[in-house]
Short mmCIF file of N, CA and C in Angstrom, two decimals:
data_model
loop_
_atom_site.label_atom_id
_atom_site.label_comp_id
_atom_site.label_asym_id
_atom_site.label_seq_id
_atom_site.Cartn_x
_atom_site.Cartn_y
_atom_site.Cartn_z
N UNK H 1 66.22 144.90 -10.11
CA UNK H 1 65.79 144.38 -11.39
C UNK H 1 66.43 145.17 -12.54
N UNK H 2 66.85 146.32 -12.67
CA UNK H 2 67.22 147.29 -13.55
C UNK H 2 68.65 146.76 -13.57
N UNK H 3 69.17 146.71 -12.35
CA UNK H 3 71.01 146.47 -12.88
C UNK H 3 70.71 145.15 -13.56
N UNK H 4 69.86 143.71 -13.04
CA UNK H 4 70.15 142.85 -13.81
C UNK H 4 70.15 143.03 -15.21
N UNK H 5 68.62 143.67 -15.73
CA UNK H 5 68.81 144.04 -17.32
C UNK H 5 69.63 144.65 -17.40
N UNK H 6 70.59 145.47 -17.02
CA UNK H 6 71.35 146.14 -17.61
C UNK H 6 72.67 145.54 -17.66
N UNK H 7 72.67 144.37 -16.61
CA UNK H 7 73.85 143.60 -16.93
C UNK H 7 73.74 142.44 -18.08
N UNK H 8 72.15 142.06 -18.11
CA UNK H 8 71.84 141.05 -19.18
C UNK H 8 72.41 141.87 -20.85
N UNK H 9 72.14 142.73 -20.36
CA UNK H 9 72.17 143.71 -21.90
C UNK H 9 73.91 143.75 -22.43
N UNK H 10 74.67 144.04 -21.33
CA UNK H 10 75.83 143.74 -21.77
C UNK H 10 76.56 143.20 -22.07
N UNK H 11 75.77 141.78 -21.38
CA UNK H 11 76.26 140.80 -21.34
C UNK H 11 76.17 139.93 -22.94
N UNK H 12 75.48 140.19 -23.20
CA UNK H 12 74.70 140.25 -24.85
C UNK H 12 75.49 140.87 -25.31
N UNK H 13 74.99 141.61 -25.56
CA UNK H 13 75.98 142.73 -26.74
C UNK H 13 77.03 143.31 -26.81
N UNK H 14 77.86 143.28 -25.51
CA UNK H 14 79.08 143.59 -25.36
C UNK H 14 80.24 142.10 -26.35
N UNK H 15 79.72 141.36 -25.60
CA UNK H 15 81.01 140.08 -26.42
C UNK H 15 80.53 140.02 -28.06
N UNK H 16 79.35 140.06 -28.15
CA UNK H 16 79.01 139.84 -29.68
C UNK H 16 79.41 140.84 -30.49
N UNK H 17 79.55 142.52 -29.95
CA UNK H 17 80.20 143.67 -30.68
C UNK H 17 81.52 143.19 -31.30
N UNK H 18 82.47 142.75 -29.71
CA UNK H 18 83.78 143.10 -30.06
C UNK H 18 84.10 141.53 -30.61
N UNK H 19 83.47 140.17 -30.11
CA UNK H 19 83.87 138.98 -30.43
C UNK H 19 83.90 138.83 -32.43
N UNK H 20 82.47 139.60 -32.89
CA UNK H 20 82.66 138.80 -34.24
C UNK H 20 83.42 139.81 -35.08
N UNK H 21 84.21 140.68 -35.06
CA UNK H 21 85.03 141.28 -35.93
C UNK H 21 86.38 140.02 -36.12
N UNK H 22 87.25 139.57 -34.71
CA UNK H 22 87.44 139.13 -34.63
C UNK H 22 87.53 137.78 -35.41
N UNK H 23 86.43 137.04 -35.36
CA UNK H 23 86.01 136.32 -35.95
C UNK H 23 85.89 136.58 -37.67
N UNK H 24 85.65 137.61 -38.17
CA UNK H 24 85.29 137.78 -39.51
C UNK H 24 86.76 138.23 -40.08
N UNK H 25 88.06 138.51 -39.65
CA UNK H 25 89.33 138.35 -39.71
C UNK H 25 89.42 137.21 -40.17
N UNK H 26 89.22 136.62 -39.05
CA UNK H 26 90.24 134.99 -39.02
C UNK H 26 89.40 134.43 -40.42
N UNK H 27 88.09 134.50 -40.43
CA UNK H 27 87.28 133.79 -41.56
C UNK H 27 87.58 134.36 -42.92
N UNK H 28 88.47 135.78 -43.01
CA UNK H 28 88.87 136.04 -44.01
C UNK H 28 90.13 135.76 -44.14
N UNK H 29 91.23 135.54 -43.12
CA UNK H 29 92.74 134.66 -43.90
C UNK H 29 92.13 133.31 -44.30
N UNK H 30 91.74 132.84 -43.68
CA UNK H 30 91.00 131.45 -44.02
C UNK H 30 90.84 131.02 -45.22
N UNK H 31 89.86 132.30 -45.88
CA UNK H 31 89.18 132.09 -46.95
C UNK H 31 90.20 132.61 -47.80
N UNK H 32 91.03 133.64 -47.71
CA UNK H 32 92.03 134.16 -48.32
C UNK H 32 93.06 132.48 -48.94
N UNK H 33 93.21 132.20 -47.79
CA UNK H 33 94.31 131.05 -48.02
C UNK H 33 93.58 129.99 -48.86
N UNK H 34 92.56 129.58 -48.20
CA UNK H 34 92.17 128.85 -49.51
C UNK H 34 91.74 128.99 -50.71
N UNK H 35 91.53 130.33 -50.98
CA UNK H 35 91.29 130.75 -52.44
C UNK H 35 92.23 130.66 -53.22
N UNK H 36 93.78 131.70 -52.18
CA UNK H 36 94.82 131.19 -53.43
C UNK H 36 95.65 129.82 -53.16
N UNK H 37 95.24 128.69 -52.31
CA UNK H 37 95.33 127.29 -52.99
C UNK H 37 94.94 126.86 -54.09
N UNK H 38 93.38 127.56 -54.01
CA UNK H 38 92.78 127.05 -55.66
C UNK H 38 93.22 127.59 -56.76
N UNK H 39 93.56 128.85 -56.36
CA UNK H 39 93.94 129.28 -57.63
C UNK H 39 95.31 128.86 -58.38
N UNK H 40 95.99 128.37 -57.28
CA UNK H 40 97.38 127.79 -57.72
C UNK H 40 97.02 126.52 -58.73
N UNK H 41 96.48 125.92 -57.73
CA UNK H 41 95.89 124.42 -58.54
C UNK H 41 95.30 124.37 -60.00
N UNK H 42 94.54 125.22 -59.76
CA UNK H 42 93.58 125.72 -61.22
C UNK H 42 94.28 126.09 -62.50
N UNK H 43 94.91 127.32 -61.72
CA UNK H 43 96.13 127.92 -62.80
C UNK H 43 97.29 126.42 -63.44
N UNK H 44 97.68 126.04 -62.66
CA UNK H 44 98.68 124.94 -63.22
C UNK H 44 98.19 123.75 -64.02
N UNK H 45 96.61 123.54 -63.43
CA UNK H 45 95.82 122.72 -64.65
C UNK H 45 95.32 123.31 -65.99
N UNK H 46 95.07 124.35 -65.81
CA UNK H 46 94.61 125.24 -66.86
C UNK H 46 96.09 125.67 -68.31
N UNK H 47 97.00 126.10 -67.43
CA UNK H 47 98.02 126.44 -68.16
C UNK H 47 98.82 125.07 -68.93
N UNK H 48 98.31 123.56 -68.86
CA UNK H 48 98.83 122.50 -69.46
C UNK H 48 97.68 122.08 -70.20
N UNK H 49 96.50 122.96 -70.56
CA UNK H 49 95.42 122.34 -71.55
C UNK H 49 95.73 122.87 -72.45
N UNK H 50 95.31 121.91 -74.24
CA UNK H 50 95.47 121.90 -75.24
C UNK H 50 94.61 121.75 -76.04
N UNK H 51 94.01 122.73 -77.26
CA UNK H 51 93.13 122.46 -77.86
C UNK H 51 93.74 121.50 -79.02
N UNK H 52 92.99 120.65 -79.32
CA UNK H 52 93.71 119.14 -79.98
C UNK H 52 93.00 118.82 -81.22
N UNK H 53 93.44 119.09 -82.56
CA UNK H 53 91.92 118.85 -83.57
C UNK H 53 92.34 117.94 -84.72
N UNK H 54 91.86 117.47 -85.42
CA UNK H 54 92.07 116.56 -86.23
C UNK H 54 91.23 116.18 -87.27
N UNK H 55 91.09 116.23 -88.90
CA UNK H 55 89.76 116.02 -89.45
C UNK H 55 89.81 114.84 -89.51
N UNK H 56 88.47 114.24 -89.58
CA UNK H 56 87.37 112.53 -90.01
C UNK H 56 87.08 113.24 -91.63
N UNK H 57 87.31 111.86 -92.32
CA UNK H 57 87.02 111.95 -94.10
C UNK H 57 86.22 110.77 -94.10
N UNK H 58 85.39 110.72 -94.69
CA UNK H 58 84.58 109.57 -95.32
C UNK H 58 83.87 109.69 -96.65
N UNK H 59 83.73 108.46 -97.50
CA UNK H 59 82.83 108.88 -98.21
C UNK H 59 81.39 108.56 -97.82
N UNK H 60 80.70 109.21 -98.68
CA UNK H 60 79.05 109.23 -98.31
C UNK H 60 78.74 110.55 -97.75
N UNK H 61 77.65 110.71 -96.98
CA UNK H 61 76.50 111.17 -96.82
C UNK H 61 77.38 111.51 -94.79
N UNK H 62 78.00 110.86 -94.20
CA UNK H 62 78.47 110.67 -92.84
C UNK H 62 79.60 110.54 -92.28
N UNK H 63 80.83 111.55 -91.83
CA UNK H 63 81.79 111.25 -91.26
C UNK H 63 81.68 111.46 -89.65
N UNK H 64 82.53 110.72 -88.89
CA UNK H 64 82.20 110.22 -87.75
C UNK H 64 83.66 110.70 -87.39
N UNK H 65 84.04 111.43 -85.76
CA UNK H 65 85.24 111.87 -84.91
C UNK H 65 85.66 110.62 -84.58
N UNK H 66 86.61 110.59 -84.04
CA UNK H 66 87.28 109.61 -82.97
C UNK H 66 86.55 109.78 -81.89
N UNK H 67 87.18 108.54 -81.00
CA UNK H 67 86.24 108.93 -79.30
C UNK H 67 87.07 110.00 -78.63
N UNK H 68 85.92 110.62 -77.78
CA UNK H 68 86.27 111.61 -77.09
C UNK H 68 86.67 112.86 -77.92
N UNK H 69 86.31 112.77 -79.13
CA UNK H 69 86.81 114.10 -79.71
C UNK H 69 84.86 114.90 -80.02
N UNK H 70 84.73 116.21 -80.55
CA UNK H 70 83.60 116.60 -80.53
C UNK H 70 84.04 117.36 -82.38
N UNK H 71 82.57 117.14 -82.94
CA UNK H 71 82.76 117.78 -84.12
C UNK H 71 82.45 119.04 -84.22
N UNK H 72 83.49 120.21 -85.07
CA UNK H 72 83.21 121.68 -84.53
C UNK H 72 82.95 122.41 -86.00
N UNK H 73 82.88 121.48 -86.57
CA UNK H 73 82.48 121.86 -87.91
C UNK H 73 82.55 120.86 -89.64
N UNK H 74 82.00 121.25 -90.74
CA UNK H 74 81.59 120.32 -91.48
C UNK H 74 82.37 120.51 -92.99
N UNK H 75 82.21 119.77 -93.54
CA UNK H 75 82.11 119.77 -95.00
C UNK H 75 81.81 119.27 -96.12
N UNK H 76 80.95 119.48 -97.09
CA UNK H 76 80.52 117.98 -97.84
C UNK H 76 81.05 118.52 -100.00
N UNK H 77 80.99 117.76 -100.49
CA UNK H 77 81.38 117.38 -101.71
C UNK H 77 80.34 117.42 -102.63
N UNK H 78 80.54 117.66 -103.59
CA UNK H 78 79.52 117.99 -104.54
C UNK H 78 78.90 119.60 -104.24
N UNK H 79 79.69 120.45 -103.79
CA UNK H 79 79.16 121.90 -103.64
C UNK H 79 78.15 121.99 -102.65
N UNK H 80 77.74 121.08 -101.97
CA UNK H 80 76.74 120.75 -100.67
C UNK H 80 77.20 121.85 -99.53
N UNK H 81 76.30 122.61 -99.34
CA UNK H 81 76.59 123.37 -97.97
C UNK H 81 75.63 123.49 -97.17
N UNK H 82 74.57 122.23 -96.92
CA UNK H 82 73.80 122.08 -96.24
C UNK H 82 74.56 120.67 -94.88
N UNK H 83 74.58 121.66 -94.01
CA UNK H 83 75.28 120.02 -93.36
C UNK H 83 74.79 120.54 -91.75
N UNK H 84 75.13 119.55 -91.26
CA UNK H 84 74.27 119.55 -89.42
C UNK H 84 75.49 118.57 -88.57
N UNK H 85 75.54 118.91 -87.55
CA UNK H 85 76.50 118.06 -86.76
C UNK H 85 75.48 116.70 -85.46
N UNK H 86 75.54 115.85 -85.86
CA UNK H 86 74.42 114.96 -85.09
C UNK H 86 75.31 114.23 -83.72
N UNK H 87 74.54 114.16 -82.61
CA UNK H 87 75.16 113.66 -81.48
C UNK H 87 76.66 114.12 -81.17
N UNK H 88 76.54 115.07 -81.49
CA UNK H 88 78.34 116.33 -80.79
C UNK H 88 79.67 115.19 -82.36
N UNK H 89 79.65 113.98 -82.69
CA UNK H 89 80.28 113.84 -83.08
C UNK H 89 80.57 113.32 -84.44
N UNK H 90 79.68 113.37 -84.89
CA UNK H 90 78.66 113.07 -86.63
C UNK H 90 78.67 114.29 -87.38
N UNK H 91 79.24 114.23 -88.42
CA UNK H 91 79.40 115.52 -89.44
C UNK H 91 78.07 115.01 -90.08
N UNK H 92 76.88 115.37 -91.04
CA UNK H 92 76.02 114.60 -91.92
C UNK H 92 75.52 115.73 -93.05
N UNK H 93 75.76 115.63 -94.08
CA UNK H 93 75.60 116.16 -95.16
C UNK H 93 74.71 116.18 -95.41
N UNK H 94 73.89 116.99 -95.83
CA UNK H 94 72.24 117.01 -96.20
C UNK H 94 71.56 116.75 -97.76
N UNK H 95 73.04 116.79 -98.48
CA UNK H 95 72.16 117.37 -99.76
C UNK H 95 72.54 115.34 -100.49
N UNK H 96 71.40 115.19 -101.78
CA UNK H 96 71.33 113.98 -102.05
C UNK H 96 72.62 113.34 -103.09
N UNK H 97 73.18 112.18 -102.81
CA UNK H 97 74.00 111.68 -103.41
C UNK H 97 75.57 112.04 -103.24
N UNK H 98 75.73 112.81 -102.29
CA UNK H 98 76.92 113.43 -101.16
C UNK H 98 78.06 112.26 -101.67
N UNK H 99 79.20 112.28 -102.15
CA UNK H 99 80.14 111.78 -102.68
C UNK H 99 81.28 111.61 -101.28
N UNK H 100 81.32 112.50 -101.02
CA UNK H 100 82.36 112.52 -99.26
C UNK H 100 81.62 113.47 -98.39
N UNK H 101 82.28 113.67 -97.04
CA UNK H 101 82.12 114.28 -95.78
C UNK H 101 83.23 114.51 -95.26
N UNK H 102 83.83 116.13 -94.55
CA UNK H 102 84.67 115.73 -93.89
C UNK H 102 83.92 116.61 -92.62
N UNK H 103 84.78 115.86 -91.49
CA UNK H 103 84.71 116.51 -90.08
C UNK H 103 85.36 117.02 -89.28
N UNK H 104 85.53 118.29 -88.77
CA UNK H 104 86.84 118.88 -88.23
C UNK H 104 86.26 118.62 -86.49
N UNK H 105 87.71 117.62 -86.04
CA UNK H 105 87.13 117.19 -84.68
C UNK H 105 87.92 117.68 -83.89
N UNK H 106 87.44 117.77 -82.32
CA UNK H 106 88.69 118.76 -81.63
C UNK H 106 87.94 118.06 -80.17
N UNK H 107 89.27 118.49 -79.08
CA UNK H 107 89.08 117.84 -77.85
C UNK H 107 89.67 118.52 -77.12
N UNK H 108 89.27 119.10 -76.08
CA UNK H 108 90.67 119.69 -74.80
C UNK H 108 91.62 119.08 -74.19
N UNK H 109 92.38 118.67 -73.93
CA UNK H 109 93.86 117.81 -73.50
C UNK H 109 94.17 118.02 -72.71
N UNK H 110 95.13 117.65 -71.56
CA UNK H 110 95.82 117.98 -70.37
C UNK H 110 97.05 117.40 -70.88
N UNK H 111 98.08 118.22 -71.08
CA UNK H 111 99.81 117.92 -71.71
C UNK H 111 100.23 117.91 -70.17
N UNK H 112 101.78 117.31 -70.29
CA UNK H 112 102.70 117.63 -70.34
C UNK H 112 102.79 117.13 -68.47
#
């Protein structure tokens, strides 16, 4: 009964010692390799983005971006420096009887 446990015991822990180093190699070229796939990928998407901006003028009280662009900041007329940006793409002037609005709009791009 003793040799069996003692063969059960090795039998155990002997392959699992030397098997998962082994194993934790291979799972690191693995992971190695596919990290710098991504990073290739990433890098080459990253390095063709463009910050893209453009102002919106209106008169009134409300200037409005193009689509897909986001408003990143404001300006209003009549010395007004109360202003708020509504739904990411709405410049809106706060103060009463607002003569114009402008909106500085901007978008990230993929060039080239």
């Amino acid at each position: 009964m003793m040799k069996f446990t003692i063969f059960l015991i090795f039998a155990v822990v002997f392959p699992a010692k030397y098997a998962s180093p082994q194993s934790c190699v291979i799972d690191t070229l693995i992971d190695g390799k596919i990290q710098a796939a991504i990073d290739s990928k990433v890098h080459s998407i990253l390095a063709k983005r463009r910050l893209i901006c453009t102002t919106a003028f209106s008169h009134g009280a409300n200037a409005y971006c193009p689509s897909g662009y986001l408003a990143t900041g404001c300006a209003c007329g009549m010395a007004c420096g109360s202003w708020d940006i509504r739904g990411d793409a709405t410049c809106h002037c706060q103060c009463a009887n607002i003569d114009w609005t402008s909106a500085r709009c901007c978008k990230v791009a993929i060039v080239g």
